[in-house]
Amino acid sequence: MFNLVLFGPPGSGKGTQSTNIIDKYNLVHISTGDILRSEVNNGSPLGVEAKKYMDQGMLVPDEVVIGMISSKLDENPDVKGFIFDGFPRTVAQAEALDNLLDFKNNPIDIVLSLLVGEAELKTRLISRGESSGRSDDNEEVITKRIKEYHAKTSPVSDYYKRNNKLSEIKGEGTVEQIFALLSEAIDAHIE
Ligand code: B4P
């Protein structure tokens, strides 16, 4: 089994690059952002609760997200591996994920961290907001999401650095160039 975390600030290209990685390496994609948006669209109790946080650029509470991940792992018992996209976003989530995977004897193999400057992040997210209509892609909410990232999510990269799992990847350039760098890091790890 091969388990990969794709890490980075909002708009760093996690969702974009995950699509390429799952195709090439045949991994199951778990995106907490996608799962939460689908719950919001379905109007489920979880979605109604999550929307309050997402619309303000805040992280959804850990216990909600950890419960979602635990169910997804149980739904996919015999797979080649997972790509975790947008999860973990807090150190508590990272510890919970380690516990869930240790229990299954399939730890995280590699964490790929996309490095993108703040001006580029804002440009990308504002442009995505114009085409997608996502309620969290306007300037005010984007600023809050980036602040939330620095306060709560960026310590996750230190957590994985301490565990010797972190590889930093330049996340600016064309989608193809960045995918080539990600593939190189994955291939080096698999070989
Ligand atoms: P996510 O859905 O995870 O979204 P994201 O961080 O905004 O985007 P991503 O990094 O995937 O960027 P993308 O590829 O789309 O989170 C949304 C919200 O859900 C969070 O704010 C939070 O409230 C909640 N949430 C999710 N997970 C959570 C968790 N674990 N705990 C608590 N709350 C959680 O790229 C962005 C744009 O850039 C796209 O338009 C793309 O086309 C463009 N782009 C990508 N690569 C590019 C490149 N190389 N050059 C130019 N443009 C590029």
CSV table of C-alpha atoms and ligand atoms in Angstrom, one decimal:
chain,number,residue,atom,x,y,z
A,1,MET,CA,0.0,0.0,0.0
A,2,PHE,CA,1.2,3.5,-0.7
A,3,ASN,CA,-0.3,6.5,1.2
A,4,LEU,CA,0.5,10.0,0.1
A,5,VAL,CA,-0.5,13.4,1.6
A,6,LEU,CA,-0.7,16.4,-0.7
A,7,PHE,CA,-0.1,19.4,1.4
A,8,GLY,CA,-0.2,23.2,0.8
A,9,PRO,CA,-2.0,26.4,1.4
A,10,PRO,CA,-5.5,27.2,-0.2
A,11,GLY,CA,-5.1,27.5,-3.9
A,12,SER,CA,-1.7,25.8,-4.1
A,13,GLY,CA,-3.1,23.2,-6.6
A,14,LYS,CA,-3.8,20.2,-4.3
A,15,GLY,CA,-7.0,19.4,-6.1
A,16,THR,CA,-5.6,20.1,-9.6
A,17,GLN,CA,-2.5,17.9,-9.0
A,18,SER,CA,-4.5,15.1,-7.2
A,19,THR,CA,-6.4,14.4,-10.4
A,20,ASN,CA,-3.1,13.8,-12.3
A,21,ILE,CA,-1.6,11.7,-9.4
A,22,ILE,CA,-4.6,9.3,-9.1
A,23,ASP,CA,-4.6,8.6,-12.8
A,24,LYS,CA,-0.9,7.8,-12.9
A,25,TYR,CA,-0.5,5.9,-9.7
A,26,ASN,CA,-4.0,4.4,-9.3
A,27,LEU,CA,-4.6,5.7,-5.8
A,28,VAL,CA,-8.0,6.4,-4.2
A,29,HIS,CA,-8.6,10.2,-3.8
A,30,ILE,CA,-9.8,11.5,-0.5
A,31,SER,CA,-10.4,15.3,-0.6
A,32,THR,CA,-12.0,16.7,2.5
A,33,GLY,CA,-12.9,19.8,0.6
A,34,ASP,CA,-14.8,17.8,-2.0
A,35,ILE,CA,-16.6,15.7,0.6
A,36,LEU,CA,-17.6,18.8,2.6
A,37,ARG,CA,-18.9,20.6,-0.5
A,38,SER,CA,-20.9,17.6,-1.5
A,39,GLU,CA,-22.5,17.5,2.0
A,40,VAL,CA,-23.2,21.2,1.7
A,41,ASN,CA,-24.9,20.7,-1.7
A,42,ASN,CA,-27.0,17.8,-0.3
A,43,GLY,CA,-28.1,19.9,2.6
A,44,SER,CA,-27.2,17.1,5.1
A,45,PRO,CA,-26.9,18.1,8.8
A,46,LEU,CA,-23.1,17.8,8.5
A,47,GLY,CA,-23.2,20.0,5.4
A,48,VAL,CA,-25.4,22.7,7.1
A,49,GLU,CA,-22.9,22.7,10.0
A,50,ALA,CA,-19.8,22.8,7.8
A,51,LYS,CA,-21.1,25.6,5.6
A,52,LYS,CA,-21.1,28.0,8.5
A,53,TYR,CA,-17.3,27.6,8.8
A,54,MET,CA,-16.4,27.3,5.1
A,55,ASP,CA,-18.3,30.5,4.1
A,56,GLN,CA,-16.2,32.4,6.7
A,57,GLY,CA,-12.9,31.0,5.6
A,58,MET,CA,-12.5,28.9,8.8
A,59,LEU,CA,-11.6,25.3,9.2
A,60,VAL,CA,-14.4,22.8,9.9
A,61,PRO,CA,-14.0,21.3,13.5
A,62,ASP,CA,-11.5,18.4,13.7
A,63,GLU,CA,-13.9,15.9,15.0
A,64,VAL,CA,-16.2,16.3,12.0
A,65,VAL,CA,-13.4,15.9,9.5
A,66,ILE,CA,-11.7,13.0,11.3
A,67,GLY,CA,-15.0,11.1,11.4
A,68,MET,CA,-15.4,11.6,7.6
A,69,ILE,CA,-11.9,10.2,7.0
A,70,SER,CA,-12.4,7.2,9.2
A,71,SER,CA,-15.6,6.3,7.2
A,72,LYS,CA,-13.8,6.7,3.9
A,73,LEU,CA,-10.9,4.4,5.0
A,74,ASP,CA,-13.4,1.8,6.1
A,75,GLU,CA,-15.3,2.0,2.7
A,76,ASN,CA,-12.1,1.2,0.8
A,77,PRO,CA,-10.5,-1.8,2.4
A,78,ASP,CA,-8.6,-3.3,-0.5
A,79,VAL,CA,-7.0,-0.5,-2.4
A,80,LYS,CA,-3.5,0.2,-3.7
A,81,GLY,CA,-3.3,3.3,-1.5
A,82,PHE,CA,-4.8,6.7,-0.8
A,83,ILE,CA,-4.0,10.3,-1.7
A,84,PHE,CA,-5.1,12.6,1.1
A,85,ASP,CA,-5.9,16.0,-0.5
A,86,GLY,CA,-6.5,18.9,2.0
A,87,PHE,CA,-6.2,16.6,5.0
A,88,PRO,CA,-4.7,16.8,7.5
A,89,ARG,CA,-5.1,20.6,8.1
A,90,THR,CA,-4.3,20.7,11.8
A,91,VAL,CA,-1.7,18.8,14.0
A,92,ALA,CA,-4.7,17.1,15.7
A,93,GLN,CA,-5.9,15.8,12.4
A,94,ALA,CA,-2.3,14.6,11.5
A,95,GLU,CA,-2.1,12.6,14.8
A,96,ALA,CA,-5.6,11.2,14.3
A,97,LEU,CA,-4.7,10.1,10.7
A,98,ASP,CA,-1.5,8.4,12.0
A,99,ASN,CA,-3.5,6.5,14.6
A,100,LEU,CA,-6.1,5.4,12.1
A,101,LEU,CA,-3.4,4.2,9.6
A,102,ASP,CA,-1.2,2.6,12.3
A,103,PHE,CA,-4.2,0.5,13.3
A,104,LYS,CA,-4.4,-0.8,9.7
A,105,ASN,CA,-0.6,-1.2,9.5
A,106,ASN,CA,-0.4,1.2,6.5
A,107,PRO,CA,1.3,4.4,7.6
A,108,ILE,CA,1.8,7.6,5.5
A,109,ASP,CA,4.7,7.0,3.1
A,110,ILE,CA,5.3,10.6,1.8
A,111,VAL,CA,4.0,14.1,2.3
A,112,LEU,CA,4.4,16.4,-0.7
A,113,SER,CA,4.2,20.1,0.2
A,114,LEU,CA,3.4,22.6,-2.6
A,115,LEU,CA,5.2,25.9,-2.1
A,116,VAL,CA,3.4,28.9,-3.6
A,117,GLY,CA,3.7,32.6,-2.8
A,118,GLU,CA,0.8,34.5,-1.3
A,119,ALA,CA,0.2,36.9,-4.3
A,120,GLU,CA,0.0,33.9,-6.7
A,121,LEU,CA,-2.4,32.1,-4.3
A,122,LYS,CA,-4.8,35.1,-4.2
A,123,THR,CA,-4.7,35.5,-8.0
A,124,ARG,CA,-5.5,31.9,-8.5
A,125,LEU,CA,-8.4,31.8,-6.0
A,126,ILE,CA,-10.0,35.0,-7.2
A,127,SER,CA,-9.9,33.7,-10.7
A,128,ARG,CA,-11.4,30.3,-9.6
A,129,GLY,CA,-14.1,32.2,-7.7
A,130,GLU,CA,-15.1,34.1,-10.9
A,131,SER,CA,-15.6,30.8,-12.8
A,132,SER,CA,-16.7,28.3,-10.1
A,133,GLY,CA,-19.0,30.5,-8.0
A,134,ARG,CA,-17.5,28.9,-4.9
A,135,SER,CA,-18.8,30.9,-1.9
A,136,ASP,CA,-15.3,30.9,-0.2
A,137,ASP,CA,-13.4,32.4,-3.2
A,138,ASN,CA,-13.9,36.1,-2.7
A,139,GLU,CA,-11.1,38.4,-1.5
A,140,GLU,CA,-12.3,38.8,2.1
A,141,VAL,CA,-12.8,35.1,2.7
A,142,ILE,CA,-9.5,34.2,0.8
A,143,THR,CA,-7.6,36.5,3.2
A,144,LYS,CA,-9.2,34.7,6.2
A,145,ARG,CA,-8.4,31.3,4.7
A,146,ILE,CA,-4.7,32.2,4.3
A,147,LYS,CA,-4.6,33.5,7.9
A,148,GLU,CA,-6.2,30.3,9.1
A,149,TYR,CA,-3.6,28.3,7.1
A,150,HIS,CA,-0.7,30.1,8.8
A,151,ALA,CA,-2.2,29.7,12.3
A,152,LYS,CA,-3.4,26.1,12.2
A,153,THR,CA,-2.3,24.3,9.1
A,154,SER,CA,1.3,25.3,8.5
A,155,PRO,CA,2.5,23.6,11.8
A,156,VAL,CA,1.4,20.3,10.1
A,157,SER,CA,4.5,20.5,7.8
A,158,ASP,CA,6.8,20.7,10.8
A,159,TYR,CA,5.0,17.6,12.2
A,160,TYR,CA,5.8,15.6,9.1
A,161,LYS,CA,9.3,17.1,8.8
A,162,ARG,CA,10.1,15.8,12.3
A,163,ASN,CA,8.9,12.4,11.1
A,164,ASN,CA,11.1,12.6,8.0
A,165,LYS,CA,8.2,12.4,5.6
A,166,LEU,CA,8.1,15.9,4.1
A,167,SER,CA,9.3,16.7,0.6
A,168,GLU,CA,8.9,20.3,-0.5
A,169,ILE,CA,7.9,20.9,-4.2
A,170,LYS,CA,8.0,24.2,-6.1
A,171,GLY,CA,4.3,24.8,-6.7
A,172,GLU,CA,4.6,27.7,-9.2
A,173,GLY,CA,4.9,27.1,-13.0
A,174,THR,CA,2.6,25.2,-15.4
A,175,VAL,CA,0.4,22.4,-14.1
A,176,GLU,CA,2.6,20.0,-16.2
A,177,GLN,CA,5.9,21.2,-14.8
A,178,ILE,CA,4.6,20.8,-11.2
A,179,PHE,CA,3.2,17.4,-12.0
A,180,ALA,CA,6.6,16.3,-13.3
A,181,LEU,CA,8.3,17.4,-10.0
A,182,LEU,CA,5.6,15.6,-8.0
A,183,SER,CA,6.1,12.4,-10.1
A,184,GLU,CA,9.8,12.6,-9.6
A,185,ALA,CA,9.5,12.7,-5.8
A,186,ILE,CA,6.9,9.8,-5.8
A,187,ASP,CA,9.0,7.7,-8.1
A,188,ALA,CA,12.1,8.2,-6.0
A,189,HIS,CA,10.2,7.1,-3.0
A,190,ILE,CA,8.6,4.0,-4.6
A,191,GLU,CA,11.9,2.8,-6.1
B,1,B4P,P1,-10.2,22.7,-0.3
B,1,B4P,O1,-11.3,22.2,-1.1
B,1,B4P,O2,-9.2,21.7,0.2
B,1,B4P,O3,-9.6,23.8,-1.3
B,1,B4P,P2,-8.4,24.7,-1.5
B,1,B4P,O4,-7.3,24.6,-0.4
B,1,B4P,O5,-9.0,26.0,-1.7
B,1,B4P,O6,-7.7,24.4,-2.9
B,1,B4P,P3,-6.6,23.6,-3.6
B,1,B4P,O7,-5.2,23.7,-3.0
B,1,B4P,O8,-7.1,22.2,-3.8
B,1,B4P,O9,-6.4,24.3,-5.0
B,1,B4P,P4,-6.9,24.0,-6.5
B,1,B4P,O10,-6.1,22.8,-7.0
B,1,B4P,O11,-8.4,24.0,-6.6
B,1,B4P,O12,-10.8,23.5,1.0
B,1,B4P,C1,-11.9,24.3,1.0
B,1,B4P,C2,-12.5,24.5,2.4
B,1,B4P,O13,-13.0,23.3,3.0
B,1,B4P,C3,-11.5,25.0,3.5
B,1,B4P,O14,-11.3,26.4,3.5
B,1,B4P,C4,-12.1,24.5,4.8
B,1,B4P,O15,-13.1,25.4,5.3
B,1,B4P,C5,-12.8,23.2,4.4
B,1,B4P,N1,-11.9,22.1,4.7
B,1,B4P,C6,-11.3,21.2,3.8
B,1,B4P,N2,-10.6,20.3,4.3
B,1,B4P,C7,-10.6,20.5,5.7
B,1,B4P,C8,-10.0,19.9,6.8
B,1,B4P,N3,-9.2,18.8,6.7
B,1,B4P,N4,-10.2,20.4,8.1
B,1,B4P,C9,-11.0,21.5,8.2
B,1,B4P,N5,-11.6,22.1,7.2
B,1,B4P,C10,-11.4,21.6,5.9
B,1,B4P,O16,-6.3,25.2,-7.3
B,1,B4P,C11,-6.8,26.5,-7.0
B,1,B4P,C12,-6.9,27.3,-8.4
B,1,B4P,O17,-5.7,27.5,-8.9
B,1,B4P,C13,-7.8,26.5,-9.4
B,1,B4P,O18,-8.6,27.5,-10.1
B,1,B4P,C14,-6.7,26.0,-10.4
B,1,B4P,O19,-7.2,25.9,-11.7
B,1,B4P,C15,-5.6,27.0,-10.3
B,1,B4P,N6,-4.3,26.4,-10.5
B,1,B4P,C16,-3.9,25.2,-10.0
B,1,B4P,N7,-2.6,25.0,-10.3
B,1,B4P,C17,-2.2,26.1,-11.1
B,1,B4P,C18,-1.0,26.5,-11.7
B,1,B4P,N8,0.1,25.7,-11.7
B,1,B4P,N9,-0.9,27.6,-12.3
B,1,B4P,C19,-2.0,28.5,-12.3
B,1,B4P,N10,-3.2,28.2,-11.8
B,1,B4P,C20,-3.3,27.0,-11.1
